[in-house]
Coordinates of C-alpha atoms in Angstrom, one line a residue:
X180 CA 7.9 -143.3 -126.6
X181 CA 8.3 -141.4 -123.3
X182 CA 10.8 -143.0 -120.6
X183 CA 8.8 -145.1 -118.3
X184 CA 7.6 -144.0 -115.0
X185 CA 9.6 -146.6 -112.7
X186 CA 12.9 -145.8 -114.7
X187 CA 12.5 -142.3 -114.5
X188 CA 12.1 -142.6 -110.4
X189 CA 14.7 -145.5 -110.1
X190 CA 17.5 -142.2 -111.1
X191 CA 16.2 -140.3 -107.9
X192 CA 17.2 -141.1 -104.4
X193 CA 14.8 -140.6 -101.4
X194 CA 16.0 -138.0 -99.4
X195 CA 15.2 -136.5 -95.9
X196 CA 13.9 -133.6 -96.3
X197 CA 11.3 -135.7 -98.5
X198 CA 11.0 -138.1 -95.9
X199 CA 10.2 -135.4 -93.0
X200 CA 7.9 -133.5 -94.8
X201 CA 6.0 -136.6 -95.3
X202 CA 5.9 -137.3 -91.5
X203 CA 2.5 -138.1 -89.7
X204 CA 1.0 -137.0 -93.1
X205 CA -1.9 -138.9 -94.9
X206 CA 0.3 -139.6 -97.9
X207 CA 3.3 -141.3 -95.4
X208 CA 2.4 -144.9 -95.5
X209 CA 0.6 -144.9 -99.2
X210 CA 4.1 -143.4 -100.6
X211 CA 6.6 -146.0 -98.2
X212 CA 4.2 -149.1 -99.7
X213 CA 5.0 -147.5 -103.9
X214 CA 8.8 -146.8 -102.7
X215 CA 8.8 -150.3 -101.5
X216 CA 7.2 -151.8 -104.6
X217 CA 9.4 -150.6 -107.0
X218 CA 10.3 -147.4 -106.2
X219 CA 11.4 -145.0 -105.0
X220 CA 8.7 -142.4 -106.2
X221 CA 8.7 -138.6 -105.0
X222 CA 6.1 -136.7 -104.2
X223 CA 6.8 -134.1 -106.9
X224 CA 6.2 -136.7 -109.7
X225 CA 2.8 -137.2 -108.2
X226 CA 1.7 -134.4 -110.0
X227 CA 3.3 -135.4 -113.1
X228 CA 0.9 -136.9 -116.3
X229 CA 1.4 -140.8 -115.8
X230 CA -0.9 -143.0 -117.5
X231 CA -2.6 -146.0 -116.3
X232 CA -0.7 -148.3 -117.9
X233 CA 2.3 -146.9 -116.6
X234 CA 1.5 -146.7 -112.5
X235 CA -0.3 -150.1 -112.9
X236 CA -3.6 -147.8 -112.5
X237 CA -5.9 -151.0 -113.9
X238 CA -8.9 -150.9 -112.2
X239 CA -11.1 -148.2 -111.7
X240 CA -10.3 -148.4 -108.1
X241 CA -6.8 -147.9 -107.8
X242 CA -7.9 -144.7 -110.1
X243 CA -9.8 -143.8 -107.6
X244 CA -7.1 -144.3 -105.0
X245 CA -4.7 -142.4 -106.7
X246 CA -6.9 -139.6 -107.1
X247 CA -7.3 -139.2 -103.4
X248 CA -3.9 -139.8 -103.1
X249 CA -3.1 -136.7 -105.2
X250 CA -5.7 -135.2 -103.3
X251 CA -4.4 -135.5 -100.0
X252 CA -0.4 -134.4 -101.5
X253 CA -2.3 -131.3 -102.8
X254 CA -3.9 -130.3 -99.6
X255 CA -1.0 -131.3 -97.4
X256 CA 1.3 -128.9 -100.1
X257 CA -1.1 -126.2 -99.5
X258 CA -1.9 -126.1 -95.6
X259 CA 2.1 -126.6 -95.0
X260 CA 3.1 -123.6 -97.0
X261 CA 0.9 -121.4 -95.2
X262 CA -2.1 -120.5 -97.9
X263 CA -4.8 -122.2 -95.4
X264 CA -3.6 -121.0 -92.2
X265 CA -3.5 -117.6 -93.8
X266 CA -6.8 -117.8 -95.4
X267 CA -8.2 -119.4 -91.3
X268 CA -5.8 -115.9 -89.7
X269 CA -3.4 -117.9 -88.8
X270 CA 0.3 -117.0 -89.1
X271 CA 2.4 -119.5 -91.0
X272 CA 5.7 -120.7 -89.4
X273 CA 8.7 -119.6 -91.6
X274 CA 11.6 -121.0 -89.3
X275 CA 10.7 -124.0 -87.8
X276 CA 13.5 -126.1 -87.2
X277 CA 13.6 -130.3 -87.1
X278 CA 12.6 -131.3 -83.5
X279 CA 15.9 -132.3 -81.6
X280 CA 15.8 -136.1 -80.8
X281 CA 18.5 -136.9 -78.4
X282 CA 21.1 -139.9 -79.4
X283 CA 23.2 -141.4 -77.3
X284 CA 26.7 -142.4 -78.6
X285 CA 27.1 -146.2 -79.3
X286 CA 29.0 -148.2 -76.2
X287 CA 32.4 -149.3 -76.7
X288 CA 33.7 -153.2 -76.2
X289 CA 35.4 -153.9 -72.6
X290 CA 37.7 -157.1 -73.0
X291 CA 40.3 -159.6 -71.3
X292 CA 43.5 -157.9 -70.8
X293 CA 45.9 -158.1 -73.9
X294 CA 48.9 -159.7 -73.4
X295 CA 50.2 -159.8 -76.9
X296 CA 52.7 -157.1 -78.6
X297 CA 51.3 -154.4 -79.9
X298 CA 52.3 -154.0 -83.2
X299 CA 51.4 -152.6 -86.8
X300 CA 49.8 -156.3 -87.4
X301 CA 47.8 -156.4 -84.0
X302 CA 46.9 -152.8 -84.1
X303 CA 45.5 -151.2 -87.3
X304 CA 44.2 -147.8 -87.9
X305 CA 41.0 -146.4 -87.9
X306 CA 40.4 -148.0 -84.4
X307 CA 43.7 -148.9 -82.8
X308 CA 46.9 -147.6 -82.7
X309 CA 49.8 -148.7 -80.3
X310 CA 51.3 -146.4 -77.8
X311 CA 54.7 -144.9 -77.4
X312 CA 55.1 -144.3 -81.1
X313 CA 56.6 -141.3 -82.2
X314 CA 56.5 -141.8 -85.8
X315 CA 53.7 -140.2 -87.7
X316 CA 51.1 -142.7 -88.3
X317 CA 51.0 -144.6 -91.7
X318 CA 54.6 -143.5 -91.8
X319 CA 53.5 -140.1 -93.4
X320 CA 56.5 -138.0 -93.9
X321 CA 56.8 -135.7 -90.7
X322 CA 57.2 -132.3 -92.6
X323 CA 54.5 -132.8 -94.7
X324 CA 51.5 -133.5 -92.1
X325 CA 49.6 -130.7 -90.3
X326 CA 51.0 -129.7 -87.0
X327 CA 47.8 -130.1 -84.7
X328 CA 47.7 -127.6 -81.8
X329 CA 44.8 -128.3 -79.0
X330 CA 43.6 -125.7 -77.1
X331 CA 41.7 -126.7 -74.6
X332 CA 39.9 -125.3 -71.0
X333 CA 39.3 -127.3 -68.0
X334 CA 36.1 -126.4 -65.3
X335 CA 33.2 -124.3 -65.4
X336 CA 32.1 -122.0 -67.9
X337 CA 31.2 -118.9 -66.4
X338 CA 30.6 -115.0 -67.6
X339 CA 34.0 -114.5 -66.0
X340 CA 35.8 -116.7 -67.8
X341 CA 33.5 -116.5 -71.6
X342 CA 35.0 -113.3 -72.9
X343 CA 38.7 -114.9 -72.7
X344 CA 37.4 -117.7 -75.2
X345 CA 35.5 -115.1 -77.4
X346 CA 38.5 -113.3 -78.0
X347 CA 40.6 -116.0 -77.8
X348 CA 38.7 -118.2 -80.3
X349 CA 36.6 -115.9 -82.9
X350 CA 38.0 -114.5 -86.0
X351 CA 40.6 -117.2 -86.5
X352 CA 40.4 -119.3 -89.4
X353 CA 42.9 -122.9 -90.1
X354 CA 44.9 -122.8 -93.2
X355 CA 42.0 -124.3 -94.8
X356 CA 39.9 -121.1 -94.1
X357 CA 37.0 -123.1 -91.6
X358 CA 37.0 -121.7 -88.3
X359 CA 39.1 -122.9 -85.5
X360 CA 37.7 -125.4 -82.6
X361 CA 38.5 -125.8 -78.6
X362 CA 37.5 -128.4 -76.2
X363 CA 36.1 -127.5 -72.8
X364 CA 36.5 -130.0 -70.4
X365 CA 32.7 -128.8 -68.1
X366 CA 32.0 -129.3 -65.1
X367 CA 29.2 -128.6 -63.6
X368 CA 29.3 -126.4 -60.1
X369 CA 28.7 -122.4 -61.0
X370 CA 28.4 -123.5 -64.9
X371 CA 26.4 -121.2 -67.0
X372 CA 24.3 -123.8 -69.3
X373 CA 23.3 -120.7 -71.8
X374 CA 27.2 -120.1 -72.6
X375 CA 28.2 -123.6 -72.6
X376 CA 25.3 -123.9 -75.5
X377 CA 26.8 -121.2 -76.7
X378 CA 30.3 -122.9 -77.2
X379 CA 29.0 -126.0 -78.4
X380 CA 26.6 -123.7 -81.5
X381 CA 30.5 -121.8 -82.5
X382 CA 31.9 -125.0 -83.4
X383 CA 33.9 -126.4 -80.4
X384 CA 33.8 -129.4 -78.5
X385 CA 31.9 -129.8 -75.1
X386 CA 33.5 -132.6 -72.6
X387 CA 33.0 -134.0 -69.5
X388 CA 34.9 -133.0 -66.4
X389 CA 32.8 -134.4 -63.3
X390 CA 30.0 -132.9 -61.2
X391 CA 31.9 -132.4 -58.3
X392 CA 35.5 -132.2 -59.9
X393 CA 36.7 -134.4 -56.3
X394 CA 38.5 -137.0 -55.4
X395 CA 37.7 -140.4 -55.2
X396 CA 34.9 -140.5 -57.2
X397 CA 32.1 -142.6 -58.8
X398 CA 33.0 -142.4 -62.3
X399 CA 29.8 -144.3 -63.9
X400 CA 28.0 -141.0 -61.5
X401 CA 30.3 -138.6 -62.6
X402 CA 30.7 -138.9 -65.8
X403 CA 28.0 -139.8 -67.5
X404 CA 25.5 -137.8 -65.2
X405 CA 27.3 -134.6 -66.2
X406 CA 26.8 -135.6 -70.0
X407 CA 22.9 -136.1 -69.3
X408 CA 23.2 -132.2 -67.1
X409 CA 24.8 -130.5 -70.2
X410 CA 22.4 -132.5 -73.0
X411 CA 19.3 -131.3 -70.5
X412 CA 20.0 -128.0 -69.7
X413 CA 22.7 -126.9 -72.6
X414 CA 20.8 -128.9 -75.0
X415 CA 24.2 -130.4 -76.6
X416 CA 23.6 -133.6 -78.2
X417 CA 24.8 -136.8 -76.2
X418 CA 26.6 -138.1 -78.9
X419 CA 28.8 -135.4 -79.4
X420 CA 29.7 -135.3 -75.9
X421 CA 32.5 -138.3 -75.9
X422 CA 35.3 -137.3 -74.5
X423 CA 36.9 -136.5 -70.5
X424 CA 39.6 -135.2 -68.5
X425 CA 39.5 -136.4 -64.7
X426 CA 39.7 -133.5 -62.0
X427 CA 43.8 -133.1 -60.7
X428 CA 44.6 -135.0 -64.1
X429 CA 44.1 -138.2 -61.3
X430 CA 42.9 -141.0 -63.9
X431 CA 40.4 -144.1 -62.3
X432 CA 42.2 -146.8 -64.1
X433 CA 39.6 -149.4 -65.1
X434 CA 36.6 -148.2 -63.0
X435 CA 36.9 -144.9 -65.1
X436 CA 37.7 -146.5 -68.7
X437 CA 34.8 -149.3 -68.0
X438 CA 32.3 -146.4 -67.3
X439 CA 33.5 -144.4 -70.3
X440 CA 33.6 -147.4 -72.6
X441 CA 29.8 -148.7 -71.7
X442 CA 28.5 -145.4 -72.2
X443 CA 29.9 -144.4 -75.6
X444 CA 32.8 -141.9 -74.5
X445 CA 35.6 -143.4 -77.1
X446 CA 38.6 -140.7 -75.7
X447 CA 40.0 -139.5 -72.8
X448 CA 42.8 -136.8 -71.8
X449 CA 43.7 -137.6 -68.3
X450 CA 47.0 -139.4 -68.2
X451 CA 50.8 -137.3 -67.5
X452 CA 52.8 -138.7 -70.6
X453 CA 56.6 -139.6 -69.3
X454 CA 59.0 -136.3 -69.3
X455 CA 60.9 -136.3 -72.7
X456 CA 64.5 -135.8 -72.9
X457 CA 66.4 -133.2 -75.3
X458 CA 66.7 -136.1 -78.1
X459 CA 63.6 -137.7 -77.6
X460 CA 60.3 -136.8 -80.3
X461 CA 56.7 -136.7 -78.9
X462 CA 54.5 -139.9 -78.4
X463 CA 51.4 -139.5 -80.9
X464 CA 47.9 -140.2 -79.5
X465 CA 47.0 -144.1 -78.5
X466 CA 44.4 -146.6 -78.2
X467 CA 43.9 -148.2 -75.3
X468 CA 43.4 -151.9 -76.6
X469 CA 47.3 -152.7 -75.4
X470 CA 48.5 -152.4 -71.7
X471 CA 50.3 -149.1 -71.4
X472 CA 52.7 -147.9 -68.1
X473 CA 51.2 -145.1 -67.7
X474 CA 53.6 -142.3 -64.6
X475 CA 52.2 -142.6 -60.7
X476 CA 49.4 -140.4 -60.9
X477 CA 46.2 -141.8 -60.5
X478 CA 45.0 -145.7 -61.0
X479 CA 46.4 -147.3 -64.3
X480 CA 44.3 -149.8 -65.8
X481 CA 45.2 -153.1 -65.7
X482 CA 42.3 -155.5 -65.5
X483 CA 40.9 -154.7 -69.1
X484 CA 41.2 -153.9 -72.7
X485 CA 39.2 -151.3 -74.6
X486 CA 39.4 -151.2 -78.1
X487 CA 38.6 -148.0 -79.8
X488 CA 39.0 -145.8 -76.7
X489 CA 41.8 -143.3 -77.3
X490 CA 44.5 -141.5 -74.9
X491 CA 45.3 -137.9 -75.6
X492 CA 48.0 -138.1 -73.4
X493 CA 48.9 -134.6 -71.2
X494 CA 52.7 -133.7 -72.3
X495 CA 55.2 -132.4 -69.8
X496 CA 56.0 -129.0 -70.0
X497 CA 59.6 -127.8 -70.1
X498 CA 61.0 -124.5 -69.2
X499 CA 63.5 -123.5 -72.0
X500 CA 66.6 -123.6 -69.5
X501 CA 65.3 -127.2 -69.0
X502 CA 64.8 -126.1 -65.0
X503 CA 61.4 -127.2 -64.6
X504 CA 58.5 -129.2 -65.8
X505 CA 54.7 -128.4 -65.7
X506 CA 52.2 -131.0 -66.4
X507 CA 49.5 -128.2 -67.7
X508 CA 51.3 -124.8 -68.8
X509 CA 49.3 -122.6 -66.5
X510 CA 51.3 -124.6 -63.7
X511 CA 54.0 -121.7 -64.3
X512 CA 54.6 -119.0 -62.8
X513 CA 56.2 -116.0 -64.6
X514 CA 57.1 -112.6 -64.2
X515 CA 57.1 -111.2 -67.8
X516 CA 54.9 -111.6 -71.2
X517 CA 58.2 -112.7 -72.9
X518 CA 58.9 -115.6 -70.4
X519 CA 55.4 -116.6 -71.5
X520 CA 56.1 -116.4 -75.2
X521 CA 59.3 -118.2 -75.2
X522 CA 57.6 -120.8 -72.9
X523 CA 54.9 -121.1 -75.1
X524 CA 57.5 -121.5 -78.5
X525 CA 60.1 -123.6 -76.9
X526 CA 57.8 -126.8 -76.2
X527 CA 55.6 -125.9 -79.4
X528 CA 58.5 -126.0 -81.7
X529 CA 60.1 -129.2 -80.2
X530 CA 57.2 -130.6 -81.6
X531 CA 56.9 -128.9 -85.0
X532 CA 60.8 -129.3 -85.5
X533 CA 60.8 -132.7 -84.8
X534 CA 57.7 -135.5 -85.7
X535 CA 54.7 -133.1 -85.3
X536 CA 53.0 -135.0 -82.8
X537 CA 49.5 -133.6 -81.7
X538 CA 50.6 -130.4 -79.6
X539 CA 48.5 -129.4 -76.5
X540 CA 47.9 -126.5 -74.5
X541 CA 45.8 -127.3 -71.8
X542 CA 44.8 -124.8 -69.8
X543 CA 42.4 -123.0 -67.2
X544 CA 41.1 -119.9 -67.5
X545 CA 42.1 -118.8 -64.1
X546 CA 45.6 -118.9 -64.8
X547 CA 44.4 -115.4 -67.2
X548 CA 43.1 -114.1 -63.8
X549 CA 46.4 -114.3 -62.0
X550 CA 48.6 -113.2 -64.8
X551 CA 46.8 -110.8 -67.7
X552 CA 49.6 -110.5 -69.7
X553 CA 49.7 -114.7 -70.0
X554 CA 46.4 -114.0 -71.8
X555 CA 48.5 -110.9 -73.8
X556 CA 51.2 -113.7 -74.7
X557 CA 48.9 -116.9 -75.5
X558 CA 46.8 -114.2 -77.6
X559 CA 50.4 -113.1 -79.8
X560 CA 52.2 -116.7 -79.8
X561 CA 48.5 -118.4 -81.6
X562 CA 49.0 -115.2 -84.0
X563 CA 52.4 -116.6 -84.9
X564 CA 52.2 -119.9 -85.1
X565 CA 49.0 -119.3 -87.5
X566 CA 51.2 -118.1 -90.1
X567 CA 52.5 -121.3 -90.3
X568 CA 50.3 -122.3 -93.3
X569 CA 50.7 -126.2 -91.6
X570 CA 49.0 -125.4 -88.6
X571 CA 45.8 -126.2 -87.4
X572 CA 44.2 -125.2 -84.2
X573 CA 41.3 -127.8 -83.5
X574 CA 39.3 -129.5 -81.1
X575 CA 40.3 -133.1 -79.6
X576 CA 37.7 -134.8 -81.5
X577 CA 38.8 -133.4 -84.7
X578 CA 42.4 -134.4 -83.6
X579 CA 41.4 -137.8 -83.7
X580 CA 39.4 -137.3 -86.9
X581 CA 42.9 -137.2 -88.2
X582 CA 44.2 -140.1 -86.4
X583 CA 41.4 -142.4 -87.4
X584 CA 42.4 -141.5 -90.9
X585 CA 45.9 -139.4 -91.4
X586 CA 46.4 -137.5 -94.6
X587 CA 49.0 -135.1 -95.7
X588 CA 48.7 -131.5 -95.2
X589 CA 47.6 -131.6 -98.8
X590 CA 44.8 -133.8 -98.4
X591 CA 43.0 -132.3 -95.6
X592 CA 39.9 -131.9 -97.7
X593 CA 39.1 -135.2 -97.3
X594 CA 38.6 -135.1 -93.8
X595 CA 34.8 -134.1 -93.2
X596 CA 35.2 -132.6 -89.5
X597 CA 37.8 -130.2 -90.6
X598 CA 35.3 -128.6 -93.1
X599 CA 33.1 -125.3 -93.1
X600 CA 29.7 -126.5 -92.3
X601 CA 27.0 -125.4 -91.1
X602 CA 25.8 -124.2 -86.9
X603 CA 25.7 -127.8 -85.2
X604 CA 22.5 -129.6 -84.7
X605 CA 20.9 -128.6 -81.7
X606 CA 18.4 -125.7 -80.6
X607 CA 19.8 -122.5 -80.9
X608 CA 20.7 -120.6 -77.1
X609 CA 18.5 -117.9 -75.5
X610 CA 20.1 -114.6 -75.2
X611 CA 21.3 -113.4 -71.7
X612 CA 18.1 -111.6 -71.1
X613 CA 16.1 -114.6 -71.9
X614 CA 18.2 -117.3 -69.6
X615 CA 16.9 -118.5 -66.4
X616 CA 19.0 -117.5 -63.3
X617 CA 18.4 -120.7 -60.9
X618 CA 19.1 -120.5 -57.2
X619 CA 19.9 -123.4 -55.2
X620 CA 21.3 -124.5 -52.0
X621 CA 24.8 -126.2 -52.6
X622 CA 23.8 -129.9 -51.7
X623 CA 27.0 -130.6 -49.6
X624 CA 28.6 -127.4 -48.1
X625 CA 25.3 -125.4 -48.1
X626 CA 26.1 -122.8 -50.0
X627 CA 24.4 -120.4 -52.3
X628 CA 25.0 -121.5 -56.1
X629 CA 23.7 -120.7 -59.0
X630 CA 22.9 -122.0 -62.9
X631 CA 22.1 -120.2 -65.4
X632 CA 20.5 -122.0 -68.2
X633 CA 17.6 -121.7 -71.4
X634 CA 15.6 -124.4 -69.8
X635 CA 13.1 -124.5 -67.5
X636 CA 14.6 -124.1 -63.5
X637 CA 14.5 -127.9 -62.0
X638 CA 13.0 -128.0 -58.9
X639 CA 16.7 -129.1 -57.4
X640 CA 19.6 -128.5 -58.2
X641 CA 21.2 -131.0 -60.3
X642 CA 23.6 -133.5 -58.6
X643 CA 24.7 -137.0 -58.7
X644 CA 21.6 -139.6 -58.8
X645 CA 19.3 -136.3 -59.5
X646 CA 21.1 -135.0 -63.1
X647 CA 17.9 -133.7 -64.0
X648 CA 17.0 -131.9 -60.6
X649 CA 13.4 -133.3 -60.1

């Protein structure tokens, strides 16, 4: 006796692809009404021999039904793979890709102001961890977790500063042989939308760094206007925009944390972390459900809580004579390639040799400008550190993959995000040829400016309260 239909289908899960191609198609609704009664069904076994008996066929017309049902899979299969378009001269489409549907990143909660201790009872990972710990989350031994090293650009993306990250950035593989990532903190005067599509299609992360990277700022304006100039005319997803670094590394306390939190931004990397002494480890990344004292740069927030919204905090730089202290690197001045490298080592390996904290080098490209062979040293000192086999160079949001969920260096396949995968989702960018070069009046100083983009030229330029230039 042959295995019933409905137990045959019950063993296969509806997928997406079956889903889509079903889409706006005769067959759509007829096929959700079977899944629904007792499904799911496929559209392959549609073709299959049921009997009657078996799809409930009892009367001649649900025969009939099904019959035009079959009908209509038959001539959907057939005008879909090309054979009727070719047989009318039309040219069938071999590389269509899914429409891109914009979704915006779920908001996060604003609360009363903690006033509790935060502690490994009040504060639990995935979503919150307390701040100034040192100790590797979940207690993980310190040698035996990866040593995280963040790359990262603030400003614009321009064609004077793209080739440092191509070189920089392509060709280097983690221990785990994906490639590595980068975050680039955008904003938007003299940005060229084509390469920042670029960036986002190779794998890295694409951040929000204000409009008009000032001072004094509306920070609902800035930063979620930005987001909605890079998803229109880069074409990167709005949910995979979440994080942002404030211009001058000057924070907006609550103001800036309210407007992150109610538009789905869940971390931030604005706030100077307090200068370490010789004896003292790294603080790991924190949650900013719990009041924090954060150094006198900025506004510190002190109204609210916001659960689930993370600080990658900006270590102080030491020179290895201890003379000085830089809150980005590029802050320093040096003379030589080798002061560079041993820069670069000294405050990396205070970190490796000691807890393994999340290590950053945050950096803008301009500082390549001023002193080539910085670009020379940075280039040789990732090189090294690479043939650490516990070293992985990755994005902030990958960073806090790992936080959410912490794992020994010998269990890193079980974070998704740190995996080879595929081109992310999103259109694929125009070549330079193909880009439209905009020209605009700067709306403040009057100046020429220009974007660069696949899109369409807005009639305006983009600004605050126009993102979209109309």
């Amino acid at each position: 006796m042959p295995t019933p239909v409905r137990d045959r289908l019950s063993t296969k899960e509806r997928t997406m692809s079956e889903m889509n191609a079903a889409h706006n198609r005769n067959m759509y609704k007829a096929m959700a009404m079977s899944r629904a009664n007792g499904g799911p069904y496929t559209y392959d076994e549609l073709y299959e021999d049921y009997t009657y008996q078996e799809l409930c066929l009892c009367t001649p017309v649900r025969g009939v039904i099904m019959l035009i049902m079959v009908a209509a899979a038959m001539f959907a299969a057939l005008y879909f793979s090309g054979l009727i378009l070719a047989a009318s001269g039309g040219v069938p489409s071999t590389d269509s890709e899914p429409e891109f549907v914009d979704i915006l990143p779920a908001a996060l909660p604003v609360r009363e102001l903690r006033t509790d201790t935060c502690s490994a009872t009040t504060c639990q990972l995935p979503d919150c961890f307390c701040n100034n710990v040192t100790r590797p989350p979940r207690d993980l031994p310190a040698d035996r977790i990866p040593q995280i090293v963040s790359v990262t650009f603030d400003d614009a993306i321009t064609v004077n500063n793209y080739d440092y990250f191509q070189t920089l950035f392509n060709n280097r593989e983690n221990p785990n042989g994906c490639p590595v990532s980068s975050t680039f903190y955008v904003s938007h005067v003299y940005s060229n939308y084509r390469l920042v599509s670029e960036l986002y299609k190779q794998g890295h992360e694409i951040a929000t760094h204000t409009i008009t990277h000032g001072r004094n700022l509306n920070w609902q304006d800035e930063v979620v206007q930005q987001r909605q100039i890079m998803h229109q005319f880069a074409r990167v997803p709005s949910n995979q925009m979440t994080g942002f670094r404030s211009p001058f590394l000057e924070p907006g306390g609550d103001s800036m944390l309210t407007a992150m939190a109610r538009n789905g931004f869940n971390h931030d990397s604005s706030f100077l972390l307090p200068p370490r002494e010789l004896d003292e480890n790294s603080m790991f990344p924190f949650t900013w459900e719990f009041p924090y004292q954060c150094q006198p740069v900025g506004t510190c927030p002190s109204q609210f809580s916001y659960p689930e919204m993370w600080e990658i905090g900006v270590n102080v730089w030491t020179l290895p004579d201890g003379t000085e202290r830089f809150g980005f690197p590029d802050e320093f001045k040096p003379n030589t390639k080798q002061e560079v490298l041993d820069f670069l080592r000294y405050n990396y390996y205070r970190h490796f040799n000691e807890n393994r904290a999340p290590f950053g080098i945050f950096l803008h490209a301009r500082w390549f400008d001023d002193f080539p062979f910085a670009f020379t040293a940075l280039r040789e000192f990732l090189d090294e550190i690479q043939e650490n086999e516990n070293t992985y160079l990755l994005s902030h949001a990958k960073m806090l993959d790992w936080m959410r969920t912490p794992v020994s260096v010998d269990n890193v396949a079980q974070l998704d995000s740190w995996q080879c995968g595929e081109r992310p989702f999103g259109p694929e960018p125009c070549s330079e040829t193909e880009q439209n070069n905009c020209k605009y009046t700067h709306p403040r100083d009057g100046s020429e400016v220009f974007m660069a983009t696949c899109e369409p030229c807005p009639d305006n330029y983009p600004w605050l309260d126009n993102p979209l230039g109309e």
